[in-house]
Short mmCIF file of C-alpha atoms in Angstrom, two decimals:
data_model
loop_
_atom_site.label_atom_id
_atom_site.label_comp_id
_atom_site.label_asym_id
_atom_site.label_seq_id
_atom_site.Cartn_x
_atom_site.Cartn_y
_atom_site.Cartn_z
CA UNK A 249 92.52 3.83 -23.81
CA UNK A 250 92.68 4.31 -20.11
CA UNK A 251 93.04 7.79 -20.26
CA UNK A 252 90.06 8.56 -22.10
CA UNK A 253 87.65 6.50 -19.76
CA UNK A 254 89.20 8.57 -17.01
CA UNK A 255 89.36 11.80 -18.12
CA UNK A 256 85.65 11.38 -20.09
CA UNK A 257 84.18 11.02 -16.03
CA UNK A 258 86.93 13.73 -14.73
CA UNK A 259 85.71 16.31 -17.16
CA UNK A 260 81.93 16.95 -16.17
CA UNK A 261 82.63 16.15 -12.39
CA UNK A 262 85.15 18.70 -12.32
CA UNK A 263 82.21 20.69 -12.89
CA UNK A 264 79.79 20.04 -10.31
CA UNK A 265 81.07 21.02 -7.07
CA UNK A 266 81.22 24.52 -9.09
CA UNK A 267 77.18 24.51 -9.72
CA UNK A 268 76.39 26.64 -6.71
CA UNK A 269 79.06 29.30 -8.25
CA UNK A 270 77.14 29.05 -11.36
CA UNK A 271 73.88 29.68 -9.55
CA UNK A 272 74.99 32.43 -7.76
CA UNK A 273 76.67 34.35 -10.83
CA UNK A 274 73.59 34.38 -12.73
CA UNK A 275 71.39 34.30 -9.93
CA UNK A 276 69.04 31.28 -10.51
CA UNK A 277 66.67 29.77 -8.58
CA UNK A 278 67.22 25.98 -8.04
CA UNK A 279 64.12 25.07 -10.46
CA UNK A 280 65.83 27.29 -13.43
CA UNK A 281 69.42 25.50 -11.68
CA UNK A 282 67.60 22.52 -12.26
CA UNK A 283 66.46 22.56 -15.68
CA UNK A 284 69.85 23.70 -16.91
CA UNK A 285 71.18 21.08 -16.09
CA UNK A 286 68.22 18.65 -17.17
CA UNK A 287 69.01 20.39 -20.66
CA UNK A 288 72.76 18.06 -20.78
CA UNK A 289 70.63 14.47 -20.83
CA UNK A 290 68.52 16.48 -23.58
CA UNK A 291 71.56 16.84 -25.72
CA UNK A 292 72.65 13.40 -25.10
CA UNK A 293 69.15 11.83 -26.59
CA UNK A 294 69.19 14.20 -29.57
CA UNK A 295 72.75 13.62 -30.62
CA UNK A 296 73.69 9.98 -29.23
CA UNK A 297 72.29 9.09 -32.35
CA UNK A 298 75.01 10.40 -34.41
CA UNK A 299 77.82 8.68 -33.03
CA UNK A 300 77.66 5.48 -35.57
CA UNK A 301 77.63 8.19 -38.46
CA UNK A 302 80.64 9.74 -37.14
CA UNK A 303 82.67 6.38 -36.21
CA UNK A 304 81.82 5.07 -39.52
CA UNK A 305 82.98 8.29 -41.27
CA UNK A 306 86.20 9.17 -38.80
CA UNK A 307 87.01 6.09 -36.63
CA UNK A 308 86.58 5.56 -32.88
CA UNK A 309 90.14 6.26 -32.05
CA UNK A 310 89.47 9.81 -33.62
CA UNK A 311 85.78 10.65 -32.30
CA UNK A 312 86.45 9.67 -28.42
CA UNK A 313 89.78 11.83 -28.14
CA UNK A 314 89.04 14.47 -30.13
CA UNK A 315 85.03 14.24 -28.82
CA UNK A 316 87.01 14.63 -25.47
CA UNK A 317 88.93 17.72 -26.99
CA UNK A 318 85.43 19.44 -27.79
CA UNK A 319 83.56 18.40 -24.29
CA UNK A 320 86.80 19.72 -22.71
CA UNK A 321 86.12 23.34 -24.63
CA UNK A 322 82.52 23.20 -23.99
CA UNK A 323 82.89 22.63 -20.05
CA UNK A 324 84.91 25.47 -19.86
CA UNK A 325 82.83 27.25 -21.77
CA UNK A 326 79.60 26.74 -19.03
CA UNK A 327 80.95 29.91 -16.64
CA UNK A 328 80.97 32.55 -19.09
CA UNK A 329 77.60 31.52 -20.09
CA UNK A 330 75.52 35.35 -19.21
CA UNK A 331 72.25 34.15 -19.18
CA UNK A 332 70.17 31.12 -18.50
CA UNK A 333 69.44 30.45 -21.84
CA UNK A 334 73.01 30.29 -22.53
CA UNK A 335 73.75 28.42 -19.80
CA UNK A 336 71.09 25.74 -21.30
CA UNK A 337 72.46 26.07 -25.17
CA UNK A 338 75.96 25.32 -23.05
CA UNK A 339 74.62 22.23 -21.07
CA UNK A 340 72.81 20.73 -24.04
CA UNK A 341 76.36 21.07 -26.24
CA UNK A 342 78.13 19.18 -23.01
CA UNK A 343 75.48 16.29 -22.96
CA UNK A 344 75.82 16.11 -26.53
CA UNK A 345 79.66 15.79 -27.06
CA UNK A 346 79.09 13.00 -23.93
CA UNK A 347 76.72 10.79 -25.59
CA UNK A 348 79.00 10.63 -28.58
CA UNK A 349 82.00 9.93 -26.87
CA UNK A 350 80.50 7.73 -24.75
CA UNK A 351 79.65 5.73 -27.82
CA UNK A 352 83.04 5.94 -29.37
CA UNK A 353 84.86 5.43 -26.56
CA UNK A 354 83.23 1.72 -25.54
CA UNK A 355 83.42 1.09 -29.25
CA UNK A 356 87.18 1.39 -29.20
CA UNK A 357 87.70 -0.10 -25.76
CA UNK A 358 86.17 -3.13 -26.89
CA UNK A 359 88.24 -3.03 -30.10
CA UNK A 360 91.43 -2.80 -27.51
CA UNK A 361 90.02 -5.97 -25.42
CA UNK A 362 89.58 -7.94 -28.55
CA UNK A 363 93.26 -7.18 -29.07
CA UNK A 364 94.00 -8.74 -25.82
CA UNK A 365 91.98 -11.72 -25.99
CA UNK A 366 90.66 -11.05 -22.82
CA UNK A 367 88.55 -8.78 -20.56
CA UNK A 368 89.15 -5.87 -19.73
CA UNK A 369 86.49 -3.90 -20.38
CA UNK A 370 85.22 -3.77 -16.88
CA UNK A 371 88.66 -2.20 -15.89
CA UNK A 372 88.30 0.55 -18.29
CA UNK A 373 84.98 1.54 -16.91
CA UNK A 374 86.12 1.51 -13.20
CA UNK A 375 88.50 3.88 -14.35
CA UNK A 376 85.65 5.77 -15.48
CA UNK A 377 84.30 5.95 -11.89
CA UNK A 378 87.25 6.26 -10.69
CA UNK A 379 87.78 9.78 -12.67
CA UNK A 380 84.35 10.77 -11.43
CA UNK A 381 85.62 10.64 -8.41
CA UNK A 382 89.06 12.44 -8.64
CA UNK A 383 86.87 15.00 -10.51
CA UNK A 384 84.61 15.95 -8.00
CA UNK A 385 87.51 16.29 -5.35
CA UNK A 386 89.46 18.36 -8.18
CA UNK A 387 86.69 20.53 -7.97
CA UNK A 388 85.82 20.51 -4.51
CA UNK A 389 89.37 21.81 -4.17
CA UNK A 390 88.85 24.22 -6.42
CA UNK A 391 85.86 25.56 -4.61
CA UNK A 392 87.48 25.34 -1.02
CA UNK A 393 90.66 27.01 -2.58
CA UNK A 394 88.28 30.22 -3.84
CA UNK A 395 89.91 29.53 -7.66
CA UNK A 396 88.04 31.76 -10.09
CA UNK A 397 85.55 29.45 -11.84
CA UNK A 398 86.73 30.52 -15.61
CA UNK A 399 90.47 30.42 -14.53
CA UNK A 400 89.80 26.94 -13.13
CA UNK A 401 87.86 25.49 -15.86
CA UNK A 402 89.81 26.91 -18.71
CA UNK A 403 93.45 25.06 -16.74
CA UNK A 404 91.51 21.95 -16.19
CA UNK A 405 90.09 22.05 -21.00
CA UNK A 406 93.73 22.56 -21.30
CA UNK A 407 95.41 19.68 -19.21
CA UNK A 408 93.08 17.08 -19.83
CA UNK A 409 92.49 18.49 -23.95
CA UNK A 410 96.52 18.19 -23.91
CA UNK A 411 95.95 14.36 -22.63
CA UNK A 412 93.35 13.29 -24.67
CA UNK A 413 96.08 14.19 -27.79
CA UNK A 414 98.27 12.48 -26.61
CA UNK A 415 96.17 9.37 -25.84
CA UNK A 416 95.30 9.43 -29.54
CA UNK A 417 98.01 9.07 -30.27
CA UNK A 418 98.52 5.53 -29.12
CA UNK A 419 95.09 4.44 -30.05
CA UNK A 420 94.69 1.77 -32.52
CA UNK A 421 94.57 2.41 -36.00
CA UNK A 422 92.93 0.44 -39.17
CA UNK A 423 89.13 -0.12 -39.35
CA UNK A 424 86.87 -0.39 -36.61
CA UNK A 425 86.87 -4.31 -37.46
CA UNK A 426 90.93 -4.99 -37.89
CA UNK A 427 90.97 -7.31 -34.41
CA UNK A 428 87.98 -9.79 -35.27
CA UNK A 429 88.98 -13.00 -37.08
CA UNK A 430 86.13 -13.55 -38.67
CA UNK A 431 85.14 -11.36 -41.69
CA UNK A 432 83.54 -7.64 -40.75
CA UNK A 433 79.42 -7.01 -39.89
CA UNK A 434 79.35 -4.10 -42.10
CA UNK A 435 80.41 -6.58 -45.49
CA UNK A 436 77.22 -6.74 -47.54
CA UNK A 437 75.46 -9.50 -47.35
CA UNK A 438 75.28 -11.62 -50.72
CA UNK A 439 72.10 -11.49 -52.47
CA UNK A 440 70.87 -14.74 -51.60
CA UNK A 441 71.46 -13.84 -48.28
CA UNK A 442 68.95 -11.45 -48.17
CA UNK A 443 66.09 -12.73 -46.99
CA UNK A 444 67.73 -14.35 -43.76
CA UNK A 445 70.00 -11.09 -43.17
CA UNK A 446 66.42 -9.69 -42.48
CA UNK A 447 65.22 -12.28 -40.63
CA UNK A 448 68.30 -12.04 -38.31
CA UNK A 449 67.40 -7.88 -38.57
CA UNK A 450 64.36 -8.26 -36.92
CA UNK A 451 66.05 -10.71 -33.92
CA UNK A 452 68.68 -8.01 -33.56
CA UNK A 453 66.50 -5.29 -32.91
CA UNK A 454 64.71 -7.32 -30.34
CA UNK A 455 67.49 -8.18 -28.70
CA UNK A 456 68.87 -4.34 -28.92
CA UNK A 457 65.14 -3.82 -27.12
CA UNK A 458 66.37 -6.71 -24.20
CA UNK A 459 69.86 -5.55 -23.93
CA UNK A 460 68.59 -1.46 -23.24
CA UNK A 461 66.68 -3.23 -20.38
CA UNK A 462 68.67 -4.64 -18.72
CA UNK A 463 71.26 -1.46 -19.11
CA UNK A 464 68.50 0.35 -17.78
CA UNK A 465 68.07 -1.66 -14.89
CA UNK A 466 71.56 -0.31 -13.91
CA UNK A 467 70.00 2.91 -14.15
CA UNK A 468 67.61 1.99 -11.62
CA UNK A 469 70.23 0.80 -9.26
CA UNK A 470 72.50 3.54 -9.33
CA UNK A 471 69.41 6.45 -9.64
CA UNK A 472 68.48 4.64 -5.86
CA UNK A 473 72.02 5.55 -4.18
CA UNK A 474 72.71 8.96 -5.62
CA UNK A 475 69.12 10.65 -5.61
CA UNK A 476 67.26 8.44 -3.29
CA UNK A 477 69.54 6.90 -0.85
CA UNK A 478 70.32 9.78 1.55
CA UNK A 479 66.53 10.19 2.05
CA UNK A 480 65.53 7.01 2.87
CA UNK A 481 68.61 6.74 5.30
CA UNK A 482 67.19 9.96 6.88
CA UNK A 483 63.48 9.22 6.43
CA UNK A 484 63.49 5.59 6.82
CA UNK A 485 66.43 4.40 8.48
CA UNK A 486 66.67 7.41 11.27
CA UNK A 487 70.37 8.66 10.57
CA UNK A 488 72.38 11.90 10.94
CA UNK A 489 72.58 13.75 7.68
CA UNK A 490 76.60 12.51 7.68
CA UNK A 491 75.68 9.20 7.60
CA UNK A 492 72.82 9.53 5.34
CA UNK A 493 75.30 10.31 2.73
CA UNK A 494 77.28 6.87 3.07
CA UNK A 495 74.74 4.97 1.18
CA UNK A 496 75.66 6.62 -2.47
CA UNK A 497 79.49 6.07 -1.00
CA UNK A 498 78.47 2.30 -0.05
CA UNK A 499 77.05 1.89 -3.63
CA UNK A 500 79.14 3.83 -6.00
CA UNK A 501 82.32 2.74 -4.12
CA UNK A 502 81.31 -1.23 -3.94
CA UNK A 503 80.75 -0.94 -7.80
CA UNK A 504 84.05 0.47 -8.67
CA UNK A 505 85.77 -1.89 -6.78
CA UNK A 506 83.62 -4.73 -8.69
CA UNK A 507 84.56 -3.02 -11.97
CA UNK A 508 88.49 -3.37 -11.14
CA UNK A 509 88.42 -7.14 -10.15
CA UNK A 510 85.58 -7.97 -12.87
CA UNK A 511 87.58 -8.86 -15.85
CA UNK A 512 89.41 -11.43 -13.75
CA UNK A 513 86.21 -12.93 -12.49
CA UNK A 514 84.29 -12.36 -16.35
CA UNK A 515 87.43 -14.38 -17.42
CA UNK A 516 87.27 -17.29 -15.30
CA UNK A 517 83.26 -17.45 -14.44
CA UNK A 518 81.87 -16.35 -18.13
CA UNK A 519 79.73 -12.81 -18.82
CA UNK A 520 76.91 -14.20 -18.43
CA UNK A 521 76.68 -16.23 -15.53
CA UNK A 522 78.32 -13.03 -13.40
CA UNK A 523 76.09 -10.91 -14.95
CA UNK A 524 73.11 -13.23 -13.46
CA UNK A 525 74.42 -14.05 -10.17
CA UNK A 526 75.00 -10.16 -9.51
CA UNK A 527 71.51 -9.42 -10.16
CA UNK A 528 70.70 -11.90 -7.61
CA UNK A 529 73.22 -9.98 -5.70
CA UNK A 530 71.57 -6.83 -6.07
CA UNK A 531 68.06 -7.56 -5.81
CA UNK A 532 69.08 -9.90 -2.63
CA UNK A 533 70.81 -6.78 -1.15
CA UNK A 534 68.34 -4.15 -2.08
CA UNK A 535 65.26 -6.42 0.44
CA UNK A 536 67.91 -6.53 2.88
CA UNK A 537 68.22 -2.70 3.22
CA UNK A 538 64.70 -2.17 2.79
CA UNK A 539 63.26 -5.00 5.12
CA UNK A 540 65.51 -4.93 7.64
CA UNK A 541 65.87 -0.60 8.16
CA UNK A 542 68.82 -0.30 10.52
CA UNK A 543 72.11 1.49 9.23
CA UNK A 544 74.00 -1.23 8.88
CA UNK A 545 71.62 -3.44 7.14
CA UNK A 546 70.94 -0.56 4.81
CA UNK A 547 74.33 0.32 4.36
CA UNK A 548 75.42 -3.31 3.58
CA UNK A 549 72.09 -3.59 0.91
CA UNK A 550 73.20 -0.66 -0.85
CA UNK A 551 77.12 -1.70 -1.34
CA UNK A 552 75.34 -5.27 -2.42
CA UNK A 553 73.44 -3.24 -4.92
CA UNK A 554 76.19 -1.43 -6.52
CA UNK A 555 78.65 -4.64 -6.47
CA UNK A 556 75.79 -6.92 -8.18
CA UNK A 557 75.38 -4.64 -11.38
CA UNK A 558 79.48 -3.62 -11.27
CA UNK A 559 79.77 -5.30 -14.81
CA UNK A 560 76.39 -5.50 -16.22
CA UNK A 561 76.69 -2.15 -18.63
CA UNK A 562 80.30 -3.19 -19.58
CA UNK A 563 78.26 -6.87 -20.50
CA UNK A 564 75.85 -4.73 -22.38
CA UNK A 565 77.95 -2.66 -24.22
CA UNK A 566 80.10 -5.90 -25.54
CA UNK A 567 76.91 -7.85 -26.14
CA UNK A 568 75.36 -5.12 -28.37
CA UNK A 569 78.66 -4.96 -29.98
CA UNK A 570 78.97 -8.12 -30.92
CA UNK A 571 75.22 -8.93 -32.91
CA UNK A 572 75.29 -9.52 -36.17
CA UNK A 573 74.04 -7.48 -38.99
CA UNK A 574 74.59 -4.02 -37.26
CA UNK A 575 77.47 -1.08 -38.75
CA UNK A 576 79.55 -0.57 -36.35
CA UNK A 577 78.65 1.49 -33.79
CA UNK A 578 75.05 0.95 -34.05
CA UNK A 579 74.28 -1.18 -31.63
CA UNK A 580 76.53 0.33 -28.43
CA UNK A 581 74.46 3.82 -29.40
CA UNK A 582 71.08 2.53 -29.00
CA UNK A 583 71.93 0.68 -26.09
CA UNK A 584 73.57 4.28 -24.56
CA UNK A 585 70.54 5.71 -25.88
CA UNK A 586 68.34 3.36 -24.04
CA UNK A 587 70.06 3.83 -20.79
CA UNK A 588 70.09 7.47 -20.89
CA UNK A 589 66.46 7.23 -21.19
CA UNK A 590 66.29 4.97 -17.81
CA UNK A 591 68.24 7.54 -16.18
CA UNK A 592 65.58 9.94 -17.50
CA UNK A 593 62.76 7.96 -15.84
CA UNK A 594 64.12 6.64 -12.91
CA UNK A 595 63.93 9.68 -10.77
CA UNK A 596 60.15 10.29 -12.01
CA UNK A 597 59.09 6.83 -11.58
CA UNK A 598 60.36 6.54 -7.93
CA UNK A 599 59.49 9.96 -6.69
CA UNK A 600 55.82 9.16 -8.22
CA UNK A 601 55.72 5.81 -6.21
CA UNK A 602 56.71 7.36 -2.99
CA UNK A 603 54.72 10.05 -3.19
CA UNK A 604 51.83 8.02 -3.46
CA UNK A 605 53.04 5.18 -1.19
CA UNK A 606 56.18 5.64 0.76
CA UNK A 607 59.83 5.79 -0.60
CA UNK A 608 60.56 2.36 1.45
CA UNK A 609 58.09 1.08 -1.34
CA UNK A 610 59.10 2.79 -4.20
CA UNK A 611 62.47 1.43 -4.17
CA UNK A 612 61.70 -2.06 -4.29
CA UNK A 613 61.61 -1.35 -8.09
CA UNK A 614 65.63 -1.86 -6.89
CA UNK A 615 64.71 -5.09 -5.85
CA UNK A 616 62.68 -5.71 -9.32
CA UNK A 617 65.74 -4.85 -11.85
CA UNK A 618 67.92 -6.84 -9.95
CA UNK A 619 65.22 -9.70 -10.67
CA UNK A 620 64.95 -8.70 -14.26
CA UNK A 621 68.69 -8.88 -14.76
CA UNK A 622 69.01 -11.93 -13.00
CA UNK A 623 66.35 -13.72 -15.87
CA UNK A 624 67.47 -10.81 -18.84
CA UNK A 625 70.79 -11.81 -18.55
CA UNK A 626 70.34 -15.16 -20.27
CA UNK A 627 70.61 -13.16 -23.40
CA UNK A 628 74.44 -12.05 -22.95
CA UNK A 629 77.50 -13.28 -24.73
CA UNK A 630 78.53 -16.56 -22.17
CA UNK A 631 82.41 -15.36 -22.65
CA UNK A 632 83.74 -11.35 -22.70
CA UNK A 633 86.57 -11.53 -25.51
CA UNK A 634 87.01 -13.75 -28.35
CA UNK A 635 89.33 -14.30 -31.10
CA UNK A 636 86.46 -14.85 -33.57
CA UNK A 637 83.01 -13.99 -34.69
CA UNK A 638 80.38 -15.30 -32.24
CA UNK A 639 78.28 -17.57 -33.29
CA UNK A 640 74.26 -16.73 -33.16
CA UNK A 641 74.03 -19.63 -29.97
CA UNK A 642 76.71 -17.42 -27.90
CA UNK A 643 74.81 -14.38 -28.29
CA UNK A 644 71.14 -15.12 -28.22
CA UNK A 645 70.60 -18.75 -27.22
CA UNK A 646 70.06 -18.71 -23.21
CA UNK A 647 71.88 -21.74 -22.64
CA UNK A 648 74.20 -21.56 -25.18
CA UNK A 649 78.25 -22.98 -25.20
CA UNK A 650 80.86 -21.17 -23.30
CA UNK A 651 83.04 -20.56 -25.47
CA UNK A 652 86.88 -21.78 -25.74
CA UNK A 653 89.39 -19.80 -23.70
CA UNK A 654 91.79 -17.83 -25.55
CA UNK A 655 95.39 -17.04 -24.69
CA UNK A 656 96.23 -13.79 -23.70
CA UNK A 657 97.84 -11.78 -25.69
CA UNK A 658 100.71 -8.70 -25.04
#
């Protein structure tokens, strides 16, 4: 399960460093550059949607690694892409294949961590971050090293397609439902059950509405370090362009780290309070960077940032998982949906703002989802793996039981 976290970040950020051989082999101008590559979160909103259908029909084992298989082949397809419309029909496959392994990939890792009895969910997506980062340097080598971009991209589909096979492999097997104790979501309900089924319908889809929020917020946070942090260190703060550059490092690199010590913390603190107390974190570290403008302040605000929402989309993901009354699958796409969306917006939104006001402004809407989290997050499962069904209190009620701990399991 590892592996497929890992290589699902490795894959498209082996790609990236190789963007400016792209441009140059078809000769593009950044804006046509630019809305290439716009055309991958494109393909993510139009298929994400699928991904229930498919887990439902084939199993999540089957749709992340072979999903991987397929993003593998369409990532090394990008470079022999001739034109620019190609190169878009190319991007929006890749962005595709993503969403719906994306989907099928939490949906098994939390099928794995109910298997345990315990978290480790946020483990699994620091690996993810993790592989985004061996994946850029993979291709930064690549680059430095003058490696044809086909050649490179075509070893890379069949090392990491020959992985992902062999990491199926040693998935688990049996219905998407096999590890829960209590009886499966997608049972029909009897029929004098009905009429509360739909009541409980209409809560769920609220609460799907609540839980792409606060996944959004994350959005937010991370949108502020990789497109927006290196220009307010420059514009704001007064560093050197090197330095500038440390506040995506400060942010990203903070959140992986809270991603591989989270389950341990989840365990012992409960989902939901962490989830709270790091949007505290993260709006508390946001004002810091932007009231106090020095480079270490700022510096220091964005690792804050990045540490405070380390395990709210793993939270999400499990939450939306876990509500009742949903086929599985169902609820971790809409929330991947939703959050795509945010990552759509969040660029826009800021750039609009600091256009019109400053960007010192503009990302105090940092500040705001760190807020929102900090009250959202009341909605969140109180405990990260269980051994049964959760009751409706541990999902929806805001001060609702923690529940039992559980004994770990080999």
């Amino acid at each position: 399960m590892s592996a497929l976290f890992f290589l699902n970040a490795v894959l498209y950020a082996n790609l990236v460093p190789r963007l400016p051989a792209i441009k140059d082999q078809l000769d593009l101008g950044n804006a046509a550059l630019g809305s290439a590559i716009a055309a991958m979160p494109v393909g993510a909103l139009l298929a994400g949607l699928l991904a229930p259908v498919l887990i439902q029909r084939l199993g999540s084992a089957k749709v992340a690694a072979f999903g991987l298989i397929a993003l593998a082949v369409a990532v090394a397809v990008v470079p022999l892409a001739g034109t620019w419309i190609v190169l878009v029909a190319a991007m929006l496959v890749v962005g595709a294949l993503d969403a719906v392994v994306d989907v099928a990939q939490n949906a098994h890792g939390l099928r794995v961590q109910r298997a345990y009895g315990r978290s480790i969910f946020n483990s699994l997506h620091g690996l993810w971050s993790i592989g985004a980062v061996v994946g850029g340097l993979l291709g930064s080598a690549a680059a430095g090293l003058s490696v044809p971009l086909s050649v490179h991209l075509a070893a890379s589909a069949a090392v990491f397609g020959v992985v992902a096979l062999v990491a199926y492999r040693l998935l688990l097997a049996g219905p998407e439902d096999a590890e829960r104790a209590g009886p499966g979501d997608g049972e029909p309900a009897p029929a004098a059950g009905r009429r509360l089924l739909g009541h409980a319908t209409g809560r769920t889809v609220l609460l799907l509405g609540v839980l792409g929020v606060l996944a959004s917020c994350e959005a937010f946070v991370q949108d502020a370090g990789s497109t927006w942090g290196a220009l307010y260190m420059r514009g704001e703060v007064g560093a050197s362009a090197a330095v500038g550059g440390l506040a995506f490092v400060a942010l990203q690199g903070a959140m992986t780290a809270g991603r591989l010590v989270g389950d341990r913390v989840v365990d012992r603190f409960g989902q939901r309070r962490v989830v709270r107390v790091g949007g505290a974190v993260t709006a508390a570290g946001m004002s810091l960077a932007l009231a106090v403008p020095s480079v270490g302040t700022a510096l220091l605000g964005f690792a804050l940032a990045g540490l405070g929402v380390a395990t709210l989309f793993p939270a999400v993901m499990h939450a939306a998982d876990e509500l009742p009354g949903l086929p599985h699958g169902v609820g971790l796409t809409v929330v991947s949906w939703l959050v795509r969306v945010g990552f759509l917006l969040s660029p826009a939104v800021i750039g609009v703002v600091a256009d019109a006001i400053s960007l010192r402004v503009a990302l105090f809407s940092v500040v705001l989802a760190g807020l929102v989290v900090l009250l959202g997050g009341r909605v969140l499962v109180a405990a990260p793996a269980q051994d049964r069904e959760p009751s409706a209190a541990d999902v929806t009620a805001p001060g609702g039981p923690a529940a039992a701990p559980t004994t770990p399991r080999p």
